[in-house]
mmCIF file of N, CA and C in Angstrom:
data_model
loop_
_atom_site.group_PDB
_atom_site.id
_atom_site.type_symbol
_atom_site.label_atom_id
_atom_site.label_comp_id
_atom_site.label_asym_id
_atom_site.label_seq_id
_atom_site.Cartn_x
_atom_site.Cartn_y
_atom_site.Cartn_z
ATOM 1 N N MET A 23 63.060 8.224 -67.806
ATOM 2 C CA MET A 23 61.772 7.579 -67.781
ATOM 3 C C MET A 23 61.809 6.444 -68.801
ATOM 4 N N ASN A 24 61.396 5.248 -68.397
ATOM 5 C CA ASN A 24 61.425 4.123 -69.316
ATOM 6 C C ASN A 24 60.127 4.034 -70.114
ATOM 7 N N LEU A 25 60.091 3.069 -71.015
ATOM 8 C CA LEU A 25 58.956 2.907 -71.913
ATOM 9 C C LEU A 25 57.661 2.636 -71.140
ATOM 10 N N LEU A 26 57.746 1.818 -70.114
ATOM 11 C CA LEU A 26 56.570 1.499 -69.330
ATOM 12 C C LEU A 26 56.032 2.749 -68.638
ATOM 13 N N GLU A 27 56.939 3.558 -68.098
ATOM 14 C CA GLU A 27 56.506 4.797 -67.460
ATOM 15 C C GLU A 27 55.882 5.745 -68.482
ATOM 16 N N ASN A 28 56.500 5.809 -69.700
ATOM 17 C CA ASN A 28 55.931 6.640 -70.760
ATOM 18 C C ASN A 28 54.539 6.145 -71.148
ATOM 19 N N LEU A 29 54.422 4.841 -71.276
ATOM 20 C CA LEU A 29 53.139 4.269 -71.635
ATOM 21 C C LEU A 29 52.095 4.583 -70.556
ATOM 22 N N TYR A 30 52.505 4.439 -69.310
ATOM 23 C CA TYR A 30 51.599 4.726 -68.210
ATOM 24 C C TYR A 30 51.215 6.206 -68.215
ATOM 25 N N GLU A 31 52.192 7.070 -68.404
ATOM 26 C CA GLU A 31 51.927 8.509 -68.448
ATOM 27 C C GLU A 31 51.000 8.852 -69.608
ATOM 28 N N ASP A 32 51.257 8.262 -70.769
ATOM 29 C CA ASP A 32 50.418 8.536 -71.935
ATOM 30 C C ASP A 32 48.983 8.071 -71.703
ATOM 31 N N ARG A 33 48.823 6.966 -71.009
ATOM 32 C CA ARG A 33 47.475 6.435 -70.805
ATOM 33 C C ARG A 33 46.749 7.157 -69.682
ATOM 34 N N THR A 34 47.474 7.604 -68.668
ATOM 35 C CA THR A 34 46.783 8.226 -67.536
ATOM 36 C C THR A 34 46.290 9.622 -67.873
ATOM 37 N N GLU A 35 47.005 10.315 -68.727
ATOM 38 C CA GLU A 35 46.567 11.667 -69.050
ATOM 39 C C GLU A 35 45.198 11.685 -69.724
ATOM 40 N N PRO A 36 45.000 10.912 -70.800
ATOM 41 C CA PRO A 36 43.668 10.911 -71.394
ATOM 42 C C PRO A 36 42.608 10.367 -70.441
ATOM 43 N N VAL A 37 42.959 9.346 -69.658
ATOM 44 C CA VAL A 37 41.989 8.778 -68.727
ATOM 45 C C VAL A 37 41.598 9.823 -67.703
ATOM 46 N N SER A 38 42.579 10.539 -67.150
ATOM 47 C CA SER A 38 42.226 11.543 -66.149
ATOM 48 C C SER A 38 41.470 12.705 -66.785
ATOM 49 N N ALA A 39 41.780 13.042 -68.037
ATOM 50 C CA ALA A 39 41.037 14.091 -68.723
ATOM 51 C C ALA A 39 39.590 13.655 -68.939
ATOM 52 N N ILE A 40 39.405 12.395 -69.323
ATOM 53 C CA ILE A 40 38.051 11.862 -69.501
ATOM 54 C C ILE A 40 37.327 11.838 -68.158
ATOM 55 N N ALA A 41 38.028 11.426 -67.115
ATOM 56 C CA ALA A 41 37.419 11.390 -65.783
ATOM 57 C C ALA A 41 37.024 12.792 -65.338
ATOM 58 N N ARG A 42 37.908 13.771 -65.578
ATOM 59 C CA ARG A 42 37.563 15.155 -65.224
ATOM 60 C C ARG A 42 36.355 15.629 -66.016
ATOM 61 N N ALA A 43 36.312 15.330 -67.300
ATOM 62 C CA ALA A 43 35.181 15.739 -68.133
ATOM 63 C C ALA A 43 33.899 15.074 -67.647
ATOM 64 N N ALA A 44 33.975 13.783 -67.317
ATOM 65 C CA ALA A 44 32.797 13.071 -66.827
ATOM 66 C C ALA A 44 32.339 13.667 -65.503
ATOM 67 N N THR A 45 33.292 14.033 -64.648
ATOM 68 C CA THR A 45 32.947 14.633 -63.365
ATOM 69 C C THR A 45 32.279 15.982 -63.577
ATOM 70 N N VAL A 46 32.819 16.787 -64.477
ATOM 71 C CA VAL A 46 32.216 18.089 -64.769
ATOM 72 C C VAL A 46 30.814 17.905 -65.331
ATOM 73 N N ASP A 47 30.643 16.942 -66.253
ATOM 74 C CA ASP A 47 29.316 16.688 -66.813
ATOM 75 C C ASP A 47 28.336 16.234 -65.744
ATOM 76 N N SER A 48 28.782 15.339 -64.870
ATOM 77 C CA SER A 48 27.856 14.848 -63.854
ATOM 78 C C SER A 48 27.559 15.935 -62.831
ATOM 79 N N ILE A 49 28.520 16.812 -62.554
ATOM 80 C CA ILE A 49 28.241 17.942 -61.669
ATOM 81 C C ILE A 49 27.221 18.856 -62.323
ATOM 82 N N ALA A 50 27.397 19.124 -63.624
ATOM 83 C CA ALA A 50 26.442 19.975 -64.339
ATOM 84 C C ALA A 50 25.069 19.321 -64.340
ATOM 85 N N ASP A 51 25.002 18.017 -64.610
ATOM 86 C CA ASP A 51 23.722 17.314 -64.587
ATOM 87 C C ASP A 51 23.106 17.371 -63.194
ATOM 88 N N THR A 52 23.941 17.140 -62.168
ATOM 89 C CA THR A 52 23.445 17.157 -60.805
ATOM 90 C C THR A 52 22.943 18.547 -60.449
ATOM 91 N N SER A 53 23.694 19.560 -60.814
ATOM 92 C CA SER A 53 23.272 20.925 -60.536
ATOM 93 C C SER A 53 21.980 21.236 -61.281
ATOM 94 N N LEU A 54 21.946 20.894 -62.553
ATOM 95 C CA LEU A 54 20.754 21.109 -63.358
ATOM 96 C C LEU A 54 19.593 20.304 -62.783
ATOM 97 N N GLN A 55 19.870 19.076 -62.423
ATOM 98 C CA GLN A 55 18.831 18.220 -61.866
ATOM 99 C C GLN A 55 18.329 18.767 -60.531
ATOM 100 N N SER A 56 19.221 19.308 -59.742
ATOM 101 C CA SER A 56 18.832 19.907 -58.467
ATOM 102 C C SER A 56 17.896 21.100 -58.693
ATOM 103 N N ILE A 57 18.217 21.910 -59.663
ATOM 104 C CA ILE A 57 17.367 23.062 -59.983
ATOM 105 C C ILE A 57 16.016 22.591 -60.495
ATOM 106 N N ILE A 58 16.026 21.603 -61.376
ATOM 107 C CA ILE A 58 14.774 21.069 -61.915
ATOM 108 C C ILE A 58 13.902 20.534 -60.780
ATOM 109 N N ARG A 59 14.494 19.837 -59.850
ATOM 110 C CA ARG A 59 13.731 19.285 -58.720
ATOM 111 C C ARG A 59 13.188 20.390 -57.819
ATOM 112 N N ARG A 60 13.957 21.458 -57.625
ATOM 113 C CA ARG A 60 13.457 22.577 -56.820
ATOM 114 C C ARG A 60 12.297 23.281 -57.523
ATOM 115 N N ILE A 61 12.395 23.413 -58.843
ATOM 116 C CA ILE A 61 11.287 24.002 -59.596
ATOM 117 C C ILE A 61 10.052 23.105 -59.479
ATOM 118 N N LEU A 62 10.264 21.812 -59.596
ATOM 119 C CA LEU A 62 9.163 20.856 -59.467
ATOM 120 C C LEU A 62 8.490 21.002 -58.103
ATOM 121 N N GLU A 63 9.283 21.079 -57.040
ATOM 122 C CA GLU A 63 8.727 21.262 -55.698
ATOM 123 C C GLU A 63 7.928 22.560 -55.612
ATOM 124 N N CYS A 64 8.476 23.620 -56.165
ATOM 125 C CA CYS A 64 7.830 24.930 -56.137
ATOM 126 C C CYS A 64 6.487 24.894 -56.871
ATOM 127 N N VAL A 65 6.479 24.297 -58.047
ATOM 128 C CA VAL A 65 5.250 24.223 -58.848
ATOM 129 C C VAL A 65 4.213 23.348 -58.160
ATOM 130 N N GLU A 66 4.637 22.216 -57.613
ATOM 131 C CA GLU A 66 3.698 21.333 -56.913
ATOM 132 C C GLU A 66 3.130 22.018 -55.671
ATOM 133 N N LEU A 67 3.975 22.743 -54.941
ATOM 134 C CA LEU A 67 3.508 23.470 -53.767
ATOM 135 C C LEU A 67 2.513 24.550 -54.175
ATOM 136 N N GLU A 68 2.802 25.259 -55.251
ATOM 137 C CA GLU A 68 1.885 26.285 -55.730
ATOM 138 C C GLU A 68 0.535 25.675 -56.106
ATOM 139 N N THR A 69 0.570 24.572 -56.816
ATOM 140 C CA THR A 69 -0.668 23.910 -57.238
ATOM 141 C C THR A 69 -1.496 23.499 -56.022
ATOM 142 N N LYS A 70 -0.856 22.878 -55.033
ATOM 143 C CA LYS A 70 -1.562 22.463 -53.813
ATOM 144 C C LYS A 70 -2.095 23.674 -53.062
ATOM 145 N N SER A 71 -1.305 24.727 -52.988
ATOM 146 C CA SER A 71 -1.710 25.925 -52.254
ATOM 147 C C SER A 71 -2.894 26.609 -52.915
ATOM 148 N N ILE A 72 -2.888 26.676 -54.218
ATOM 149 C CA ILE A 72 -4.008 27.306 -54.928
ATOM 150 C C ILE A 72 -5.294 26.527 -54.658
ATOM 151 N N ARG A 73 -5.188 25.218 -54.646
ATOM 152 C CA ARG A 73 -6.374 24.382 -54.413
ATOM 153 C C ARG A 73 -6.893 24.484 -52.981
ATOM 154 N N ALA A 74 -5.980 24.668 -52.020
ATOM 155 C CA ALA A 74 -6.369 24.554 -50.620
ATOM 156 C C ALA A 74 -6.432 25.875 -49.854
ATOM 157 N N ASP A 75 -5.772 26.920 -50.332
ATOM 158 C CA ASP A 75 -5.607 28.125 -49.533
ATOM 159 C C ASP A 75 -6.153 29.345 -50.257
ATOM 160 N N ASN A 76 -7.185 29.945 -49.681
ATOM 161 C CA ASN A 76 -7.737 31.163 -50.274
ATOM 162 C C ASN A 76 -6.800 32.351 -50.119
ATOM 163 N N GLN A 77 -5.853 32.271 -49.207
ATOM 164 C CA GLN A 77 -4.921 33.363 -48.954
ATOM 165 C C GLN A 77 -3.580 33.138 -49.657
ATOM 166 N N PHE A 78 -3.568 32.340 -50.704
ATOM 167 C CA PHE A 78 -2.348 32.014 -51.444
ATOM 168 C C PHE A 78 -1.658 33.292 -51.935
ATOM 169 N N ASP A 79 -0.346 33.380 -51.703
ATOM 170 C CA ASP A 79 0.426 34.562 -52.094
ATOM 171 C C ASP A 79 1.068 34.324 -53.460
ATOM 172 N N ALA A 80 0.367 34.715 -54.508
ATOM 173 C CA ALA A 80 0.841 34.493 -55.875
ATOM 174 C C ALA A 80 2.106 35.298 -56.154
ATOM 175 N N LYS A 81 2.202 36.487 -55.594
ATOM 176 C CA LYS A 81 3.374 37.335 -55.842
ATOM 177 C C LYS A 81 4.651 36.667 -55.331
ATOM 178 N N GLN A 82 4.586 36.126 -54.141
ATOM 179 C CA GLN A 82 5.749 35.439 -53.570
ATOM 180 C C GLN A 82 6.094 34.193 -54.386
ATOM 181 N N SER A 83 5.090 33.438 -54.778
ATOM 182 C CA SER A 83 5.314 32.236 -55.570
ATOM 183 C C SER A 83 5.935 32.580 -56.925
ATOM 184 N N ASN A 84 5.416 33.620 -57.568
ATOM 185 C CA ASN A 84 5.968 34.041 -58.860
ATOM 186 C C ASN A 84 7.404 34.502 -58.727
ATOM 187 N N SER A 85 7.715 35.182 -57.650
ATOM 188 C CA SER A 85 9.082 35.633 -57.409
ATOM 189 C C SER A 85 10.027 34.437 -57.266
ATOM 190 N N ARG A 86 9.591 33.442 -56.513
ATOM 191 C CA ARG A 86 10.418 32.233 -56.321
ATOM 192 C C ARG A 86 10.612 31.508 -57.656
ATOM 193 N N LYS A 87 9.531 31.363 -58.427
ATOM 194 C CA LYS A 87 9.643 30.692 -59.725
ATOM 195 C C LYS A 87 10.572 31.463 -60.665
ATOM 196 N N SER A 88 10.506 32.766 -60.630
ATOM 197 C CA SER A 88 11.382 33.579 -61.484
ATOM 198 C C SER A 88 12.851 33.350 -61.139
ATOM 199 N N ARG A 89 13.157 33.318 -59.848
ATOM 200 C CA ARG A 89 14.551 33.064 -59.432
ATOM 201 C C ARG A 89 15.013 31.687 -59.892
ATOM 202 N N LEU A 90 14.144 30.687 -59.727
ATOM 203 C CA LEU A 90 14.508 29.327 -60.129
ATOM 204 C C LEU A 90 14.663 29.211 -61.641
ATOM 205 N N LEU A 91 13.805 29.881 -62.390
ATOM 206 C CA LEU A 91 13.930 29.848 -63.854
ATOM 207 C C LEU A 91 15.207 30.540 -64.309
ATOM 208 N N TYR A 92 15.605 31.588 -63.602
ATOM 209 C CA TYR A 92 16.878 32.249 -63.903
ATOM 210 C C TYR A 92 18.029 31.272 -63.679
ATOM 211 N N GLU A 93 17.991 30.573 -62.533
ATOM 212 C CA GLU A 93 19.025 29.569 -62.245
ATOM 213 C C GLU A 93 19.044 28.482 -63.313
ATOM 214 N N LEU A 94 17.859 28.031 -63.716
ATOM 215 C CA LEU A 94 17.762 26.994 -64.745
ATOM 216 C C LEU A 94 18.365 27.481 -66.056
ATOM 217 N N GLY A 95 18.075 28.701 -66.420
ATOM 218 C CA GLY A 95 18.638 29.261 -67.645
ATOM 219 C C GLY A 95 20.154 29.306 -67.608
ATOM 220 N N ARG A 96 20.693 29.700 -66.482
ATOM 221 C CA ARG A 96 22.156 29.756 -66.350
ATOM 222 C C ARG A 96 22.773 28.358 -66.368
ATOM 223 N N ALA A 97 22.139 27.431 -65.660
ATOM 224 C CA ALA A 97 22.687 26.079 -65.564
ATOM 225 C C ALA A 97 22.583 25.320 -66.878
ATOM 226 N N SER A 98 21.567 25.638 -67.665
ATOM 227 C CA SER A 98 21.347 24.867 -68.893
ATOM 228 C C SER A 98 21.936 25.540 -70.128
ATOM 229 N N ARG A 99 22.581 26.661 -69.937
ATOM 230 C CA ARG A 99 23.189 27.353 -71.066
ATOM 231 C C ARG A 99 24.172 26.408 -71.775
ATOM 232 N N ASN A 100 24.088 26.358 -73.068
ATOM 233 C CA ASN A 100 24.960 25.537 -73.913
ATOM 234 C C ASN A 100 24.804 24.038 -73.670
ATOM 235 N N MET A 101 23.693 23.622 -73.101
ATOM 236 C CA MET A 101 23.443 22.196 -72.901
ATOM 237 C C MET A 101 22.442 21.719 -73.931
ATOM 238 N N ASN A 102 22.585 20.474 -74.310
ATOM 239 C CA ASN A 102 21.667 19.853 -75.247
ATOM 240 C C ASN A 102 20.878 18.792 -74.495
ATOM 241 N N LEU A 103 19.586 18.753 -74.709
ATOM 242 C CA LEU A 103 18.733 17.789 -74.021
ATOM 243 C C LEU A 103 19.208 16.352 -74.246
ATOM 244 N N ALA A 104 19.692 16.062 -75.425
ATOM 245 C CA ALA A 104 20.155 14.706 -75.733
ATOM 246 C C ALA A 104 21.381 14.316 -74.910
ATOM 247 N N ASP A 105 22.112 15.308 -74.403
ATOM 248 C CA ASP A 105 23.312 15.025 -73.620
ATOM 249 C C ASP A 105 23.013 14.726 -72.156
ATOM 250 N N LEU A 106 21.788 14.961 -71.721
ATOM 251 C CA LEU A 106 21.447 14.745 -70.317
ATOM 252 C C LEU A 106 21.243 13.265 -70.039
ATOM 253 N N ASP A 107 21.540 12.884 -68.795
ATOM 254 C CA ASP A 107 21.332 11.481 -68.445
ATOM 255 C C ASP A 107 19.838 11.205 -68.270
ATOM 256 N N ARG A 108 19.504 9.945 -68.218
ATOM 257 C CA ARG A 108 18.103 9.515 -68.187
ATOM 258 C C ARG A 108 17.372 10.077 -66.964
ATOM 259 N N SER A 109 18.038 10.079 -65.835
ATOM 260 C CA SER A 109 17.429 10.559 -64.599
ATOM 261 C C SER A 109 17.029 12.037 -64.722
ATOM 262 N N CYS A 110 17.895 12.819 -65.313
ATOM 263 C CA CYS A 110 17.614 14.241 -65.490
ATOM 264 C C CYS A 110 16.454 14.443 -66.471
ATOM 265 N N ARG A 111 16.439 13.655 -67.531
ATOM 266 C CA ARG A 111 15.326 13.750 -68.490
ATOM 267 C C ARG A 111 14.004 13.314 -67.854
ATOM 268 N N ASP A 112 14.064 12.313 -66.975
ATOM 269 C CA ASP A 112 12.857 11.885 -66.259
ATOM 270 C C ASP A 112 12.332 13.011 -65.367
ATOM 271 N N ASP A 113 13.261 13.708 -64.708
ATOM 272 C CA ASP A 113 12.856 14.834 -63.871
ATOM 273 C C ASP A 113 12.238 15.945 -64.714
ATOM 274 N N LEU A 114 12.755 16.165 -65.907
ATOM 275 C CA LEU A 114 12.172 17.167 -66.800
ATOM 276 C C LEU A 114 10.758 16.765 -67.217
ATOM 277 N N GLU A 115 10.535 15.479 -67.458
ATOM 278 C CA GLU A 115 9.191 15.001 -67.793
ATOM 279 C C GLU A 115 8.233 15.193 -66.622
ATOM 280 N N ALA A 116 8.716 14.915 -65.412
ATOM 281 C CA ALA A 116 7.888 15.121 -64.217
ATOM 282 C C ALA A 116 7.552 16.605 -64.069
ATOM 283 N N LEU A 117 8.527 17.463 -64.346
ATOM 284 C CA LEU A 117 8.294 18.902 -64.284
ATOM 285 C C LEU A 117 7.276 19.326 -65.335
ATOM 286 N N ARG A 118 7.390 18.788 -66.518
ATOM 287 C CA ARG A 118 6.440 19.113 -67.591
ATOM 288 C C ARG A 118 5.011 18.736 -67.171
ATOM 289 N N ALA A 119 4.848 17.570 -66.563
ATOM 290 C CA ALA A 119 3.522 17.126 -66.108
ATOM 291 C C ALA A 119 3.008 18.028 -64.984
ATOM 292 N N ALA A 120 3.883 18.384 -64.055
ATOM 293 C CA ALA A 120 3.488 19.259 -62.950
ATOM 294 C C ALA A 120 3.103 20.642 -63.469
ATOM 295 N N LEU A 121 3.817 21.138 -64.464
ATOM 296 C CA LEU A 121 3.488 22.439 -65.051
ATOM 297 C C LEU A 121 2.139 22.395 -65.768
ATOM 298 N N SER A 122 1.839 21.289 -66.403
ATOM 299 C CA SER A 122 0.550 21.137 -67.073
ATOM 300 C C SER A 122 -0.591 21.163 -66.056
ATOM 301 N N GLU A 123 -0.423 20.440 -64.964
ATOM 302 C CA GLU A 123 -1.436 20.433 -63.903
ATOM 303 C C GLU A 123 -1.563 21.827 -63.287
ATOM 304 N N ASN A 124 -0.433 22.487 -63.070
ATOM 305 C CA ASN A 124 -0.424 23.835 -62.513
ATOM 306 C C ASN A 124 -1.163 24.806 -63.428
ATOM 307 N N GLU A 125 -0.940 24.666 -64.730
ATOM 308 C CA GLU A 125 -1.612 25.526 -65.710
ATOM 309 C C GLU A 125 -3.132 25.341 -65.621
ATOM 310 N N THR A 126 -3.575 24.111 -65.504
ATOM 311 C CA THR A 126 -5.006 23.822 -65.400
ATOM 312 C C THR A 126 -5.605 24.480 -64.161
ATOM 313 N N VAL A 127 -4.908 24.359 -63.036
ATOM 314 C CA VAL A 127 -5.390 24.934 -61.783
ATOM 315 C C VAL A 127 -5.386 26.463 -61.869
ATOM 316 N N LEU A 128 -4.338 27.040 -62.454
ATOM 317 C CA LEU A 128 -4.276 28.497 -62.599
ATOM 318 C C LEU A 128 -5.391 29.021 -63.512
ATOM 319 N N LYS A 129 -5.637 28.313 -64.602
ATOM 320 C CA LYS A 129 -6.722 28.728 -65.503
ATOM 321 C C LYS A 129 -8.067 28.680 -64.794
ATOM 322 N N ALA A 130 -8.286 27.644 -64.004
ATOM 323 C CA ALA A 130 -9.539 27.540 -63.257
ATOM 324 C C ALA A 130 -9.657 28.683 -62.252
ATOM 325 N N GLN A 131 -8.557 29.014 -61.581
ATOM 326 C CA GLN A 131 -8.572 30.113 -60.614
ATOM 327 C C GLN A 131 -8.834 31.446 -61.312
ATOM 328 N N ILE A 132 -8.176 31.673 -62.429
ATOM 329 C CA ILE A 132 -8.372 32.918 -63.174
ATOM 330 C C ILE A 132 -9.811 33.015 -63.668
ATOM 331 N N SER A 133 -10.354 31.911 -64.127
ATOM 332 C CA SER A 133 -11.743 31.889 -64.579
ATOM 333 C C SER A 133 -12.695 32.215 -63.435
ATOM 334 N N ALA A 134 -12.449 31.640 -62.272
ATOM 335 C CA ALA A 134 -13.297 31.901 -61.109
ATOM 336 C C ALA A 134 -13.192 33.358 -60.679
ATOM 337 N N VAL A 135 -11.994 33.892 -60.668
ATOM 338 C CA VAL A 135 -11.795 35.294 -60.295
ATOM 339 C C VAL A 135 -12.496 36.209 -61.299
ATOM 340 N N SER A 136 -12.385 35.884 -62.583
ATOM 341 C CA SER A 136 -13.056 36.687 -63.612
ATOM 342 C C SER A 136 -14.569 36.651 -63.446
ATOM 343 N N GLU A 137 -15.095 35.485 -63.126
ATOM 344 C CA GLU A 137 -16.537 35.354 -62.934
ATOM 345 C C GLU A 137 -16.998 36.172 -61.738
ATOM 346 N N VAL A 138 -16.273 36.105 -60.636
ATOM 347 C CA VAL A 138 -16.623 36.885 -59.448
ATOM 348 C C VAL A 138 -16.506 38.377 -59.753
ATOM 349 N N ALA A 139 -15.457 38.773 -60.463
ATOM 350 C CA ALA A 139 -15.279 40.188 -60.824
ATOM 351 C C ALA A 139 -16.435 40.669 -61.698
ATOM 352 N N SER A 140 -16.886 39.840 -62.607
ATOM 353 C CA SER A 140 -18.004 40.193 -63.472
ATOM 354 C C SER A 140 -19.292 40.362 -62.664
ATOM 355 N N ILE A 141 -19.523 39.475 -61.720
ATOM 356 C CA ILE A 141 -20.711 39.569 -60.861
ATOM 357 C C ILE A 141 -20.665 40.859 -60.042
ATOM 358 N N VAL A 142 -19.504 41.157 -59.475
ATOM 359 C CA VAL A 142 -19.353 42.376 -58.681
ATOM 360 C C VAL A 142 -19.537 43.608 -59.564
ATOM 361 N N GLN A 143 -18.953 43.595 -60.750
ATOM 362 C CA GLN A 143 -19.081 44.727 -61.680
ATOM 363 C C GLN A 143 -20.549 44.958 -62.051
ATOM 364 N N ASN A 144 -21.258 43.900 -62.365
ATOM 365 C CA ASN A 144 -22.684 44.027 -62.698
ATOM 366 C C ASN A 144 -23.491 44.565 -61.525
ATOM 367 N N ALA A 145 -23.176 44.114 -60.328
ATOM 368 C CA ALA A 145 -23.892 44.595 -59.136
ATOM 369 C C ALA A 145 -23.625 46.083 -58.917
ATOM 370 N N ILE A 146 -22.381 46.501 -59.111
ATOM 371 C CA ILE A 146 -22.038 47.921 -58.959
ATOM 372 C C ILE A 146 -22.760 48.756 -60.004
ATOM 373 N N GLU A 147 -22.771 48.288 -61.234
ATOM 374 C CA GLU A 147 -23.446 49.021 -62.302
ATOM 375 C C GLU A 147 -24.943 49.136 -62.024
ATOM 376 N N ARG A 148 -25.562 48.075 -61.542
ATOM 377 C CA ARG A 148 -26.992 48.120 -61.208
ATOM 378 C C ARG A 148 -27.248 49.095 -60.070
ATOM 379 N N GLU A 149 -26.365 49.110 -59.103
ATOM 380 C CA GLU A 149 -26.519 49.991 -57.948
ATOM 381 C C GLU A 149 -26.339 51.455 -58.338
ATOM 382 N N GLU A 150 -25.412 51.726 -59.266
ATOM 383 C CA GLU A 150 -25.123 53.107 -59.654
ATOM 384 C C GLU A 150 -26.184 53.706 -60.572
ATOM 385 N N THR A 151 -26.898 52.891 -61.295
ATOM 386 C CA THR A 151 -27.921 53.438 -62.192
ATOM 387 C C THR A 151 -29.188 53.712 -61.408
ATOM 388 N N ASP A 152 -29.766 54.865 -61.693
ATOM 389 C CA ASP A 152 -30.997 55.214 -60.998
ATOM 390 C C ASP A 152 -32.227 54.981 -61.867
ATOM 391 N N GLY A 153 -31.998 54.410 -63.049
ATOM 392 C CA GLY A 153 -33.108 54.098 -63.924
ATOM 393 C C GLY A 153 -33.495 55.235 -64.847
ATOM 394 N N THR A 154 -32.807 56.361 -64.782
ATOM 395 C CA THR A 154 -33.152 57.526 -65.593
ATOM 396 C C THR A 154 -33.071 57.243 -67.082
ATOM 397 N N TYR A 155 -32.052 56.509 -67.479
ATOM 398 C CA TYR A 155 -31.846 56.298 -68.915
ATOM 399 C C TYR A 155 -32.272 54.915 -69.398
ATOM 400 N N THR A 156 -33.006 54.216 -68.612
ATOM 401 C CA THR A 156 -33.511 52.917 -69.043
ATOM 402 C C THR A 156 -34.909 53.081 -69.610
ATOM 403 N N THR A 157 -35.341 52.138 -70.388
ATOM 404 C CA THR A 157 -36.668 52.195 -70.990
ATOM 405 C C THR A 157 -37.737 52.316 -69.919
ATOM 406 N N GLY A 158 -37.609 51.542 -68.887
ATOM 407 C CA GLY A 158 -38.599 51.581 -67.802
ATOM 408 C C GLY A 158 -38.573 52.892 -67.050
ATOM 409 N N GLY A 159 -37.411 53.528 -66.908
ATOM 410 C CA GLY A 159 -37.295 54.757 -66.165
ATOM 411 C C GLY A 159 -37.799 55.966 -66.929
ATOM 412 N N MET A 160 -37.818 55.919 -68.256
ATOM 413 C CA MET A 160 -38.204 57.073 -69.058
ATOM 414 C C MET A 160 -39.708 57.096 -69.343
ATOM 415 N N ALA A 161 -40.335 55.981 -69.193
ATOM 416 C CA ALA A 161 -41.778 55.925 -69.494
ATOM 417 C C ALA A 161 -42.569 56.528 -68.352
ATOM 418 N N ALA A 162 -43.612 57.171 -68.691
ATOM 419 C CA ALA A 162 -44.494 57.721 -67.672
ATOM 420 C C ALA A 162 -45.202 56.582 -66.953
ATOM 421 N N PRO A 163 -45.443 56.744 -65.685
ATOM 422 C CA PRO A 163 -46.109 55.682 -64.945
ATOM 423 C C PRO A 163 -47.446 55.322 -65.591
ATOM 424 N N GLY A 164 -47.656 54.047 -65.702
ATOM 425 C CA GLY A 164 -48.890 53.557 -66.276
ATOM 426 C C GLY A 164 -48.868 53.441 -67.781
ATOM 427 N N LEU A 165 -47.838 53.952 -68.486
ATOM 428 C CA LEU A 165 -47.778 53.859 -69.942
ATOM 429 C C LEU A 165 -47.004 52.631 -70.422
ATOM 430 N N VAL A 166 -46.294 52.013 -69.576
ATOM 431 C CA VAL A 166 -45.469 50.870 -69.973
ATOM 432 C C VAL A 166 -46.299 49.634 -70.049
#
């Protein structure tokens, strides 16, 4: 092997190692980005469904989100946010905004459900009491 071949061999090895590393990083970013985008779709669909559908299946949605969060945890293990490319960070920002909107909608739904439950509970309690232990029920007729 001559000097030129040695020089070429010496230069191609680091270049191919860098290329392999860049490919692995971009695959990891793409995989991570794909998961982030699927989570974003899931959260946006949940938000729209809660707003529009009284028959929304929260259990199924939570199950899907749990699977996606598991995937995200595995894909992002040992990753640093600063190492991600701009596109991936933009997707994370979009996800953060979608999660904030989702939280607002979920809180409103929980509040509405709590209010309805309270109304139903009060109605049941009123129906179950016969007035025996209330001030009005214990007084003799005409004495109140």
